[in-house]
Coordinates of C-alpha atoms in Angstrom, one line a residue:
M1 CA 30.5 -45.7 14.3
M2 CA 29.4 -42.5 15.8
M3 CA 31.0 -39.2 14.9
T4 CA 32.4 -37.1 17.8
L5 CA 31.8 -33.4 18.0
E6 CA 33.6 -30.6 19.9
T7 CA 31.4 -27.7 20.8
D8 CA 33.7 -25.3 22.6
T9 CA 36.9 -23.9 21.1
A10 CA 37.5 -26.1 18.0
E11 CA 37.6 -24.6 14.6
T12 CA 36.2 -27.8 13.1
S13 CA 34.6 -31.0 14.4
W14 CA 34.7 -33.1 11.3
P15 CA 36.3 -36.2 12.9
A16 CA 39.7 -37.5 11.7
N17 CA 38.6 -41.0 10.7
D18 CA 38.6 -42.7 7.4
S19 CA 34.9 -42.8 6.9
A20 CA 34.3 -39.1 7.7
S21 CA 37.3 -38.0 5.7
A22 CA 36.2 -40.0 2.7
L23 CA 32.7 -38.4 2.7
K24 CA 34.2 -34.9 3.1
A25 CA 36.6 -35.6 0.2
A26 CA 33.7 -36.9 -1.9
L27 CA 31.7 -33.7 -1.2
V28 CA 34.6 -31.5 -2.1
E29 CA 35.0 -33.4 -5.3
I30 CA 31.3 -32.8 -6.1
V31 CA 30.8 -29.1 -5.1
G32 CA 34.4 -27.7 -4.6
A33 CA 36.2 -26.9 -1.4
D34 CA 34.6 -23.5 -1.2
N35 CA 31.2 -25.1 -0.8
V36 CA 32.0 -27.5 2.0
E37 CA 32.1 -25.7 5.4
D38 CA 33.2 -27.1 8.8
A39 CA 33.9 -23.9 10.8
L40 CA 32.2 -24.1 14.2
A41 CA 30.3 -20.8 14.0
A42 CA 28.8 -21.7 10.7
R43 CA 27.8 -25.1 11.9
Q44 CA 26.2 -23.7 15.1
L45 CA 24.2 -21.1 13.0
V46 CA 22.5 -23.8 10.9
S47 CA 21.9 -25.9 14.1
E48 CA 19.4 -23.3 15.5
D49 CA 16.2 -21.8 14.2
V50 CA 14.3 -18.7 15.2
F51 CA 12.9 -20.4 18.3
A52 CA 15.1 -23.4 19.2
V53 CA 18.7 -24.3 19.6
A54 CA 19.4 -27.9 18.9
D55 CA 21.0 -30.2 21.4
H56 CA 23.4 -31.2 18.6
V57 CA 25.5 -29.4 16.0
V58 CA 25.8 -30.5 12.4
S59 CA 29.1 -32.0 11.5
L60 CA 29.4 -30.4 8.1
I61 CA 27.6 -27.9 5.7
V62 CA 27.5 -28.6 2.0
T63 CA 26.2 -26.1 -0.6
P64 CA 25.3 -27.6 -3.9
R65 CA 24.8 -25.3 -6.9
S66 CA 22.4 -27.4 -9.1
A67 CA 20.0 -30.3 -9.1
S68 CA 22.8 -32.5 -10.5
E69 CA 25.2 -31.6 -7.7
L70 CA 22.4 -32.0 -5.1
S71 CA 21.6 -35.5 -6.4
K72 CA 25.3 -36.4 -6.1
V73 CA 25.6 -34.9 -2.6
V74 CA 22.6 -36.8 -1.3
A75 CA 23.8 -40.1 -2.9
A76 CA 27.2 -39.6 -1.2
A77 CA 25.5 -38.9 2.2
H78 CA 23.3 -41.9 1.7
G79 CA 26.3 -44.1 1.2
A80 CA 27.9 -42.7 4.4
S81 CA 24.7 -43.3 6.4
V82 CA 24.5 -39.7 7.7
A83 CA 21.3 -37.7 8.3
L84 CA 20.4 -34.9 6.0
A85 CA 19.0 -31.5 7.2
P86 CA 17.9 -29.4 4.1
R87 CA 17.9 -25.7 4.8
G88 CA 16.5 -22.8 2.8
A89 CA 16.6 -19.3 4.4
G90 CA 16.6 -20.6 7.9
M91 CA 13.4 -18.9 9.1
S92 CA 11.8 -21.9 10.7
Y93 CA 10.4 -21.5 14.2
T94 CA 9.3 -25.1 14.6
S95 CA 12.6 -27.0 14.6
G96 CA 12.1 -27.6 10.9
Y97 CA 15.6 -28.3 9.9
I98 CA 17.7 -28.4 13.1
P99 CA 19.8 -31.7 13.6
K100 CA 18.6 -34.5 15.8
S101 CA 22.1 -36.0 16.1
D102 CA 25.7 -34.9 15.5
R103 CA 25.9 -37.3 12.6
T104 CA 24.0 -34.8 10.4
L105 CA 25.0 -33.1 7.1
S106 CA 23.3 -29.6 6.6
I107 CA 22.4 -29.0 3.0
D108 CA 22.5 -25.3 2.3
L109 CA 20.3 -24.6 -0.8
S110 CA 21.2 -20.8 -0.9
K111 CA 23.3 -21.1 -4.1
M112 CA 20.5 -23.0 -6.0
D113 CA 18.8 -19.6 -6.5
R114 CA 18.4 -19.3 -10.2
I115 CA 15.2 -18.6 -12.2
L116 CA 15.6 -21.3 -14.8
K117 CA 12.9 -20.4 -17.3
I118 CA 10.1 -17.9 -17.6
S119 CA 7.5 -18.9 -20.2
P120 CA 4.8 -16.3 -20.9
E121 CA 3.7 -18.6 -23.8
D122 CA 2.8 -21.4 -21.4
M123 CA 2.3 -19.2 -18.3
T124 CA 4.8 -21.1 -16.3
V125 CA 8.1 -20.4 -14.4
T126 CA 10.7 -22.8 -13.2
V127 CA 13.0 -21.9 -10.4
E128 CA 15.6 -23.6 -8.3
A129 CA 14.6 -24.3 -4.7
G130 CA 16.8 -21.6 -3.2
C131 CA 15.3 -18.7 -5.2
S132 CA 13.6 -16.2 -2.9
W133 CA 10.0 -15.1 -3.4
K134 CA 11.2 -11.5 -3.7
T135 CA 13.7 -12.3 -6.5
L136 CA 11.0 -14.2 -8.4
H137 CA 8.4 -11.5 -8.0
E138 CA 10.7 -8.8 -9.2
A139 CA 11.8 -10.8 -12.3
L140 CA 8.2 -11.6 -13.3
A141 CA 7.1 -8.0 -12.9
E142 CA 9.2 -7.1 -15.9
H143 CA 6.9 -9.3 -17.9
G144 CA 3.7 -8.1 -16.3
L145 CA 3.3 -11.5 -14.7
R146 CA 3.3 -13.0 -11.2
T147 CA 2.5 -16.3 -9.6
P148 CA -1.0 -16.6 -8.1
F149 CA 0.4 -17.0 -4.6
W150 CA 3.4 -14.7 -4.6
G151 CA 5.1 -15.0 -1.2
P152 CA 5.0 -14.5 2.6
M153 CA 6.0 -11.2 4.2
S154 CA 9.4 -12.8 4.9
G155 CA 9.9 -13.2 1.1
I156 CA 13.0 -11.1 1.0
Y157 CA 14.8 -14.2 2.3
S158 CA 12.2 -17.0 2.4
T159 CA 12.8 -19.5 -0.4
I160 CA 10.3 -21.1 -2.8
G161 CA 11.6 -24.5 -1.9
G162 CA 11.1 -23.8 1.8
G163 CA 7.7 -22.4 1.0
I164 CA 6.6 -25.5 -0.7
S165 CA 8.1 -27.7 2.0
Q166 CA 6.6 -25.7 4.9
L167 CA 3.7 -24.0 3.1
N168 CA 2.9 -20.3 3.3
A169 CA 0.2 -17.7 3.7
M170 CA -0.2 -14.0 2.7
F171 CA 0.2 -12.5 -0.7
G172 CA -2.4 -13.8 -3.1
A173 CA -3.6 -16.3 -0.6
G174 CA -7.1 -14.8 -0.2
H175 CA -7.9 -15.7 -3.8
H176 CA -5.4 -18.5 -4.6
G177 CA -4.7 -20.4 -1.3
T178 CA -1.2 -21.4 0.0
S179 CA 2.0 -21.7 -1.9
S180 CA 1.5 -25.3 -3.0
E181 CA -1.7 -24.5 -4.8
S182 CA 0.4 -22.6 -7.4
V183 CA 2.7 -25.5 -8.0
I184 CA 2.7 -27.3 -11.4
A185 CA 5.6 -29.7 -11.0
L186 CA 8.5 -30.6 -8.8
T187 CA 11.9 -32.1 -9.3
V188 CA 12.8 -33.8 -6.1
I189 CA 15.9 -35.6 -4.9
L190 CA 15.1 -38.8 -2.9
A191 CA 17.2 -40.1 0.0
D192 CA 19.5 -42.2 -2.2
G193 CA 20.1 -39.5 -4.8
Q194 CA 17.4 -40.6 -7.3
V195 CA 15.7 -37.8 -9.2
L196 CA 11.9 -37.8 -9.2
R197 CA 9.9 -35.5 -11.5
T198 CA 6.2 -34.9 -11.3
G199 CA 3.5 -33.6 -13.7
A200 CA 2.9 -33.5 -17.4
R201 CA 6.3 -32.3 -18.8
G202 CA 5.9 -31.9 -22.6
P203 CA 7.5 -33.9 -25.4
D204 CA 11.1 -33.4 -24.1
G205 CA 10.2 -34.2 -20.5
E206 CA 11.8 -30.9 -19.4
T207 CA 8.9 -28.4 -20.0
P208 CA 6.4 -29.1 -17.2
F209 CA 3.1 -27.4 -17.9
Y210 CA 0.3 -29.2 -16.0
R211 CA 0.2 -30.8 -12.6
H212 CA -2.7 -33.3 -12.5
Y213 CA -1.5 -36.1 -14.7
G214 CA -2.8 -39.1 -12.8
P215 CA -2.3 -39.2 -9.1
D216 CA -1.0 -36.0 -7.7
L217 CA 2.6 -37.0 -6.8
A218 CA 3.6 -33.3 -6.4
G219 CA 1.2 -33.1 -3.5
L220 CA 3.1 -35.7 -1.5
F221 CA 6.1 -33.4 -1.3
C222 CA 4.2 -30.2 -0.5
G223 CA 4.2 -29.5 3.2
D224 CA 6.4 -32.5 3.9
C225 CA 9.1 -30.4 5.8
G226 CA 11.8 -32.1 3.8
T227 CA 11.1 -35.6 5.2
L228 CA 10.2 -37.3 1.9
G229 CA 12.6 -35.6 -0.5
I230 CA 14.6 -32.4 -1.1
K231 CA 13.1 -30.0 -3.6
A232 CA 15.6 -29.1 -6.4
E233 CA 13.4 -27.3 -8.9
I234 CA 9.8 -26.0 -8.8
T235 CA 7.5 -25.0 -11.6
L236 CA 4.7 -22.6 -10.8
R237 CA 1.7 -21.2 -12.6
L238 CA 1.7 -17.7 -13.8
M239 CA -1.0 -15.1 -14.2
R240 CA -1.1 -11.6 -15.6
T241 CA -0.6 -9.1 -12.8
P242 CA -4.0 -7.5 -12.0
A243 CA -4.2 -4.0 -13.4
H244 CA -6.2 -2.5 -10.5
E245 CA -6.1 -2.7 -6.7
D246 CA -7.6 -0.9 -3.8
Y247 CA -7.4 -0.9 0.0
A248 CA -9.6 -0.4 3.0
S249 CA -9.1 -0.8 6.7
F250 CA -11.6 -1.3 9.5
S251 CA -11.6 -1.4 13.2
F252 CA -13.7 -3.9 15.3
K253 CA -14.6 -3.9 18.9
T254 CA -14.0 -7.6 19.6
G255 CA -12.1 -10.5 18.1
A256 CA -15.3 -12.4 17.5
E257 CA -16.7 -9.6 15.4
L258 CA -13.4 -9.3 13.5
L259 CA -13.3 -13.0 12.7
G260 CA -16.9 -13.0 11.8
A261 CA -16.3 -10.3 9.2
M262 CA -13.2 -12.0 7.9
A263 CA -15.1 -15.3 7.5
E264 CA -17.9 -13.6 5.5
M265 CA -15.4 -11.7 3.3
A266 CA -13.6 -15.0 2.6
R267 CA -16.9 -16.6 1.6
A268 CA -17.5 -13.7 -0.7
G269 CA -14.1 -14.1 -2.3
I270 CA -13.5 -10.4 -2.4
A271 CA -10.0 -10.0 -0.9
C272 CA -6.7 -11.1 -2.4
E273 CA -5.2 -10.5 1.1
M274 CA -6.6 -9.9 4.5
C275 CA -4.4 -9.1 7.4
A276 CA -5.6 -8.3 11.0
F277 CA -4.1 -7.7 14.4
D278 CA -5.3 -7.8 18.0
P279 CA -4.7 -4.8 20.3
G280 CA -1.5 -6.4 21.6
L281 CA 0.2 -6.8 18.3
T282 CA -1.0 -3.4 17.1
K283 CA 0.8 -1.8 20.0
V284 CA 4.0 -3.7 19.1
R285 CA 3.8 -2.7 15.4
M286 CA 3.2 1.0 16.2
K287 CA 6.0 1.1 18.8
R288 CA 8.5 -0.5 16.4
M289 CA 8.1 2.0 13.6
S290 CA 10.7 4.8 13.5
L291 CA 10.8 8.1 11.7
M292 CA 13.4 6.8 9.3
S293 CA 11.4 3.7 8.5
D294 CA 8.4 6.0 7.9
V295 CA 10.4 8.1 5.4
K296 CA 11.4 4.9 3.6
T297 CA 7.9 3.7 3.6
L298 CA 6.4 6.9 2.2
G299 CA 8.8 6.7 -0.7
K300 CA 7.7 3.1 -1.5
V301 CA 4.0 4.2 -1.3
I302 CA 4.6 7.1 -3.7
G303 CA 6.4 4.7 -6.2
K304 CA 3.6 2.2 -5.9
Q305 CA 0.9 4.5 -7.3
K306 CA 0.2 4.9 -11.0
S307 CA 1.0 8.7 -11.0
L308 CA 3.2 11.0 -8.9
G309 CA 0.2 13.1 -7.9
K310 CA -1.7 10.0 -6.6
G311 CA 1.5 8.8 -4.9
L312 CA 2.1 12.1 -3.1
M313 CA -1.6 12.2 -2.0
S314 CA -1.4 8.7 -0.6
A315 CA 1.9 9.5 1.2
A316 CA 0.5 12.7 2.6
K317 CA -2.6 10.9 4.0
I318 CA -0.3 8.4 5.8
A319 CA 2.0 11.1 7.1
L320 CA -0.8 13.3 8.4
G321 CA -2.7 10.3 9.8
G322 CA 0.1 9.5 12.2
R323 CA -0.4 6.3 14.2
D324 CA -3.4 7.3 16.2
F325 CA -6.1 6.2 13.8
I326 CA -6.5 2.7 15.5
E327 CA -8.1 2.6 18.9
A328 CA -5.8 1.0 21.4
D329 CA -8.3 -1.7 22.5
E330 CA -9.7 -2.6 19.1
Y331 CA -9.0 -5.1 16.3
P332 CA -7.9 -3.6 12.9
L333 CA -8.4 -5.4 9.7
H334 CA -6.7 -4.5 6.4
V335 CA -8.3 -5.6 3.2
I336 CA -6.7 -5.5 -0.3
A337 CA -8.7 -6.2 -3.4
E338 CA -7.4 -6.6 -7.0
G339 CA -8.8 -7.3 -10.4
R340 CA -8.7 -6.8 -14.1
S341 CA -11.0 -3.8 -14.0
A342 CA -11.5 -0.8 -11.7
A343 CA -15.2 -1.5 -11.6
A344 CA -14.7 -5.0 -10.4
V345 CA -12.3 -3.9 -7.7
A346 CA -14.7 -1.1 -6.6
H347 CA -17.5 -3.7 -6.4
D348 CA -15.4 -5.9 -4.1
M349 CA -14.4 -3.0 -1.9
A350 CA -18.1 -1.9 -1.6
E351 CA -18.9 -5.5 -0.5
A352 CA -16.1 -5.4 2.1
R353 CA -17.5 -2.2 3.5
R354 CA -21.0 -3.7 3.7
I355 CA -19.8 -6.8 5.4
A356 CA -17.6 -4.8 7.9
A357 CA -20.6 -2.7 8.9
E358 CA -22.6 -5.8 9.6
F359 CA -20.1 -6.7 12.3
R360 CA -19.9 -3.2 13.7
G361 CA -16.7 -2.5 11.8
V362 CA -15.8 1.2 11.5
E363 CA -13.6 2.3 8.5
I364 CA -10.3 3.8 9.4
E365 CA -7.3 5.2 7.5
N366 CA -6.0 2.6 5.2
S367 CA -2.3 3.4 5.7
I368 CA -1.2 0.0 6.8
A369 CA -3.0 -1.7 3.9
K370 CA -1.2 0.6 1.4
V371 CA 2.2 0.0 3.1
I372 CA 1.7 -3.8 3.0
R373 CA 1.4 -3.7 -0.8
A374 CA 4.0 -1.0 -1.3
M375 CA 6.6 -2.9 0.8
P376 CA 5.5 -6.5 0.6
F377 CA 9.0 -8.0 1.5
P378 CA 10.4 -5.8 4.3
P379 CA 13.7 -6.7 6.1
P380 CA 12.8 -9.2 8.9
N381 CA 13.5 -6.8 11.7
S382 CA 10.3 -8.0 13.4
M383 CA 12.1 -11.2 14.3
L384 CA 12.7 -9.4 17.6
G385 CA 10.5 -7.2 19.7
P386 CA 10.9 -3.4 19.9
E387 CA 13.1 -3.7 23.0
G388 CA 15.2 -6.6 21.7
E389 CA 12.8 -9.3 23.0
S390 CA 12.7 -12.8 21.5
W391 CA 9.7 -13.4 19.3
A392 CA 8.0 -16.7 18.3
P393 CA 4.6 -17.5 16.8
V394 CA 2.3 -20.5 16.8
H395 CA -0.8 -20.9 14.8
G396 CA -3.8 -22.9 13.6
V397 CA -5.5 -23.1 10.2
L398 CA -9.2 -23.1 11.1
S399 CA -12.5 -23.6 9.4
L400 CA -14.4 -20.3 9.0
S401 CA -17.0 -21.4 11.6
N402 CA -14.4 -22.6 14.2
A403 CA -12.0 -19.7 14.2
P404 CA -13.8 -17.5 16.8
A405 CA -14.1 -20.4 19.3
F406 CA -10.4 -21.3 18.8
H407 CA -9.5 -17.7 19.4
A408 CA -11.6 -17.6 22.6
A409 CA -10.0 -20.8 23.9
V410 CA -6.5 -19.4 23.3
D411 CA -7.5 -16.2 25.1
K412 CA -8.7 -18.3 28.1
L413 CA -5.3 -20.1 28.1
F414 CA -3.5 -16.8 28.1
A415 CA -5.8 -15.5 30.9
D416 CA -5.0 -18.5 33.0
M417 CA -1.3 -18.0 32.5
A418 CA -1.5 -14.2 33.0
G419 CA 0.3 -14.3 36.3
E420 CA 3.3 -16.3 34.9
F421 CA 3.4 -14.1 31.8
E422 CA 3.5 -10.9 34.0
S423 CA 6.2 -12.3 36.3
H424 CA 8.5 -13.3 33.4
G425 CA 7.9 -10.2 31.3
I426 CA 6.0 -12.1 28.5
Y427 CA 3.4 -10.4 26.3
T428 CA 1.4 -11.7 23.5
G429 CA -0.5 -10.6 20.3
Y430 CA -2.4 -12.2 17.4
L431 CA -2.1 -12.1 13.6
F432 CA -5.1 -13.1 11.5
T433 CA -5.3 -13.8 7.8
S434 CA -7.3 -15.9 5.3
L435 CA -6.8 -18.7 2.8
S436 CA -9.1 -18.7 -0.3
T437 CA -12.8 -19.0 0.5
N438 CA -12.6 -21.6 3.2
A439 CA -10.1 -21.1 6.0
L440 CA -8.7 -18.5 8.5
I441 CA -5.3 -18.5 10.1
V442 CA -5.1 -17.5 13.8
E443 CA -1.5 -16.9 14.8
P444 CA -0.7 -16.0 18.5
V445 CA 2.7 -14.5 18.9
F446 CA 4.9 -14.3 22.0
Y447 CA 7.5 -11.7 23.1
W448 CA 9.7 -12.3 26.1
P449 CA 13.0 -10.9 27.5
N450 CA 15.6 -13.2 26.0
G451 CA 18.7 -12.2 24.1
Y452 CA 19.0 -12.6 20.3
R453 CA 21.2 -15.3 18.7
P454 CA 23.2 -15.7 15.5
V455 CA 20.2 -16.7 13.5
H456 CA 18.7 -13.2 14.2
A457 CA 21.9 -11.4 13.5
S458 CA 22.3 -13.3 10.1
M459 CA 19.1 -11.8 8.7
M460 CA 18.1 -8.6 10.4
E461 CA 19.4 -5.2 9.3
K462 CA 22.7 -4.5 11.1
S463 CA 21.6 -0.9 11.7
H464 CA 18.4 -2.0 13.3
L465 CA 20.0 -4.7 15.4
A466 CA 22.6 -2.2 16.6
G467 CA 19.8 0.0 18.1
L468 CA 18.4 -2.8 20.2
P469 CA 19.6 -3.8 23.7
K470 CA 21.3 -7.2 23.9
L471 CA 19.3 -9.0 26.5
D472 CA 20.5 -11.9 28.7
V473 CA 19.6 -15.5 28.1
N474 CA 16.4 -16.2 30.0
P475 CA 15.7 -19.9 30.2
E476 CA 12.9 -19.5 32.8
A477 CA 10.8 -17.2 30.6
T478 CA 11.6 -19.3 27.5
A479 CA 10.3 -22.4 29.4
V480 CA 7.0 -20.6 30.0
V481 CA 6.7 -19.6 26.4
T482 CA 7.4 -23.2 25.3
R483 CA 4.6 -24.4 27.5
A484 CA 2.2 -21.8 26.3
R485 CA 3.0 -22.6 22.6
R486 CA 2.4 -26.3 23.4
G487 CA -0.9 -25.3 25.0
V488 CA -2.0 -23.4 21.9
A489 CA -1.0 -26.4 19.7
D490 CA -3.1 -28.7 22.0
I491 CA -6.1 -26.4 21.6
A492 CA -5.6 -26.4 17.8
A493 CA -5.7 -30.2 17.9
R494 CA -9.0 -30.1 19.7
F495 CA -10.5 -28.0 17.0
G496 CA -9.1 -30.2 14.2
A497 CA -6.9 -27.3 12.9
G498 CA -4.3 -27.7 10.2
H499 CA -0.8 -26.2 10.3
F500 CA 1.9 -24.9 8.1
Q501 CA 5.5 -25.3 9.0
I502 CA 4.8 -28.5 10.9
G503 CA 8.4 -29.3 11.6
R504 CA 8.6 -31.0 15.0
A505 CA 6.1 -28.6 16.7
Y506 CA 2.6 -30.1 15.9
G507 CA 1.1 -33.5 16.4
Y508 CA 0.6 -34.3 12.7
R509 CA 0.8 -38.0 13.0
D510 CA -1.6 -38.1 16.0
S511 CA -4.2 -36.4 13.7
R512 CA -4.1 -39.1 11.0
D513 CA -6.3 -42.1 10.8
T514 CA -4.9 -45.6 10.7
A515 CA -5.1 -46.0 6.9
S516 CA -3.4 -42.6 6.3
L517 CA -0.6 -43.4 8.7
A518 CA 0.0 -46.8 7.0
L519 CA 0.2 -45.1 3.6
L520 CA 2.4 -42.4 4.9
D521 CA 4.8 -44.9 6.5
E522 CA 4.9 -47.0 3.3
I523 CA 5.8 -43.9 1.3
K524 CA 8.5 -42.9 3.7
A525 CA 9.9 -46.4 3.7
L526 CA 10.1 -46.3 -0.1
V527 CA 11.7 -42.9 -0.6
D528 CA 13.8 -42.9 2.6
P529 CA 14.2 -46.4 3.8
H530 CA 16.9 -45.6 6.4
G531 CA 15.2 -42.5 7.8
Q532 CA 18.0 -40.1 6.8
L533 CA 15.9 -37.2 5.5
N534 CA 15.2 -34.7 8.3
P535 CA 14.7 -37.3 11.1
G536 CA 11.9 -36.3 13.5
G537 CA 10.2 -34.0 11.0
L538 CA 6.4 -34.6 10.8
G539 CA 6.7 -37.0 13.7
F540 CA 8.7 -39.6 11.8
P541 CA 11.2 -41.6 13.9
Q542 CA 14.3 -39.7 14.8

């Protein structure tokens, strides 16, 4: 029996039939009435992501508050044969959690946000899946600790469960790889409500401390986009926070020279983070910054330094440097090094300068590198362009040797589409970063004149949003951007690229060999025999 759904003026669409009413009553019994939502506006919000609005609207939202409640919720949904769409912070731009039918229950993990245990003795921390990277980082700082990978720039909202499901880049990634590489153990809820726990877990079974006990079961659920199970609890490795850090920024004449320098710095293992932009994205970033944001930023920079004098000096350099230290047509690279000793950090920074010079890099004011570390988790106001334009990225994870050719191929695609871009007011940019010693991420981004939606309003600062124009819906420009993103994904496939946040945007299954597909399908059939977990994710049947 299919559920019906009203999408215009109704306050609720949960159908008045015995089956639906029984499920709703069961969910209320598990989590309480305050944690079961059927208002239309709320359901519409969780039925869109940063790029896409689903053709369907979820029928109900349920918000469990613990692993036990989550297990019971999933078991009840399993018995009712409804699809499940797990949602963390909602920052997907690849249709990662949006419903593929009206008969979908959205599972909101925002109230599963506790830090369950910090263990300096065992150097582990266990959190619930809805805990944000910012919350965890600040709690660990009180102990002089952090996780090796410690979050994306969206970490003010982005959740650790979402980061493990979708994978992440940025803070700590230059040394320690993506988010999943800091995972020790997972507690996962399977499609029928069963609880699966991974790793070596100590004598009581509740104190995970080591990941690789036999086959790596945790790895199955890292990057799965919620298609194999729903993360409930995650245990991560800890490290002592490095005592020393330093920053340098360089400007390169071409993208090829920039990527060449980044590849060599990655091989040398000298940067905990590298972040670079093309001229297009640099212009956007400089245009977006306001005097008020500058004042806030300077305060953060002052507080980051070890003494007030050093902080004031750093802030003064940023203020006096203005925004003209990057040439408009060049590629800036921002490098951050960290370590246990000042001498080691100084050695790494000297090596960064040597490598940059090899590729005609010129050192520039390191303001942005300092700001990145001083304000690692800014409000996500960059979800829109400086004039209220829609924003969406697409990316590829490339081998060090292939990244320049991939970048050149995407540039050619954009040149071929330049006429369409111009006629529709579309402009582009690039973000570049690194993963450990063996990969670079090339992320083209698009801006186009299209009005913001509830998902943007739910996360951006209200004061910032109020200062932006509300543009009209622009389906023609959006269609061109959709085609261009698809073109980039096709180029990535030609280069054998990997991807984070696969969702429904990349041809993951097409890239797998026959034996891998067979194994993947057998696992899916075992953990989710009726295909209820995030249908369509990773290319599984919808």
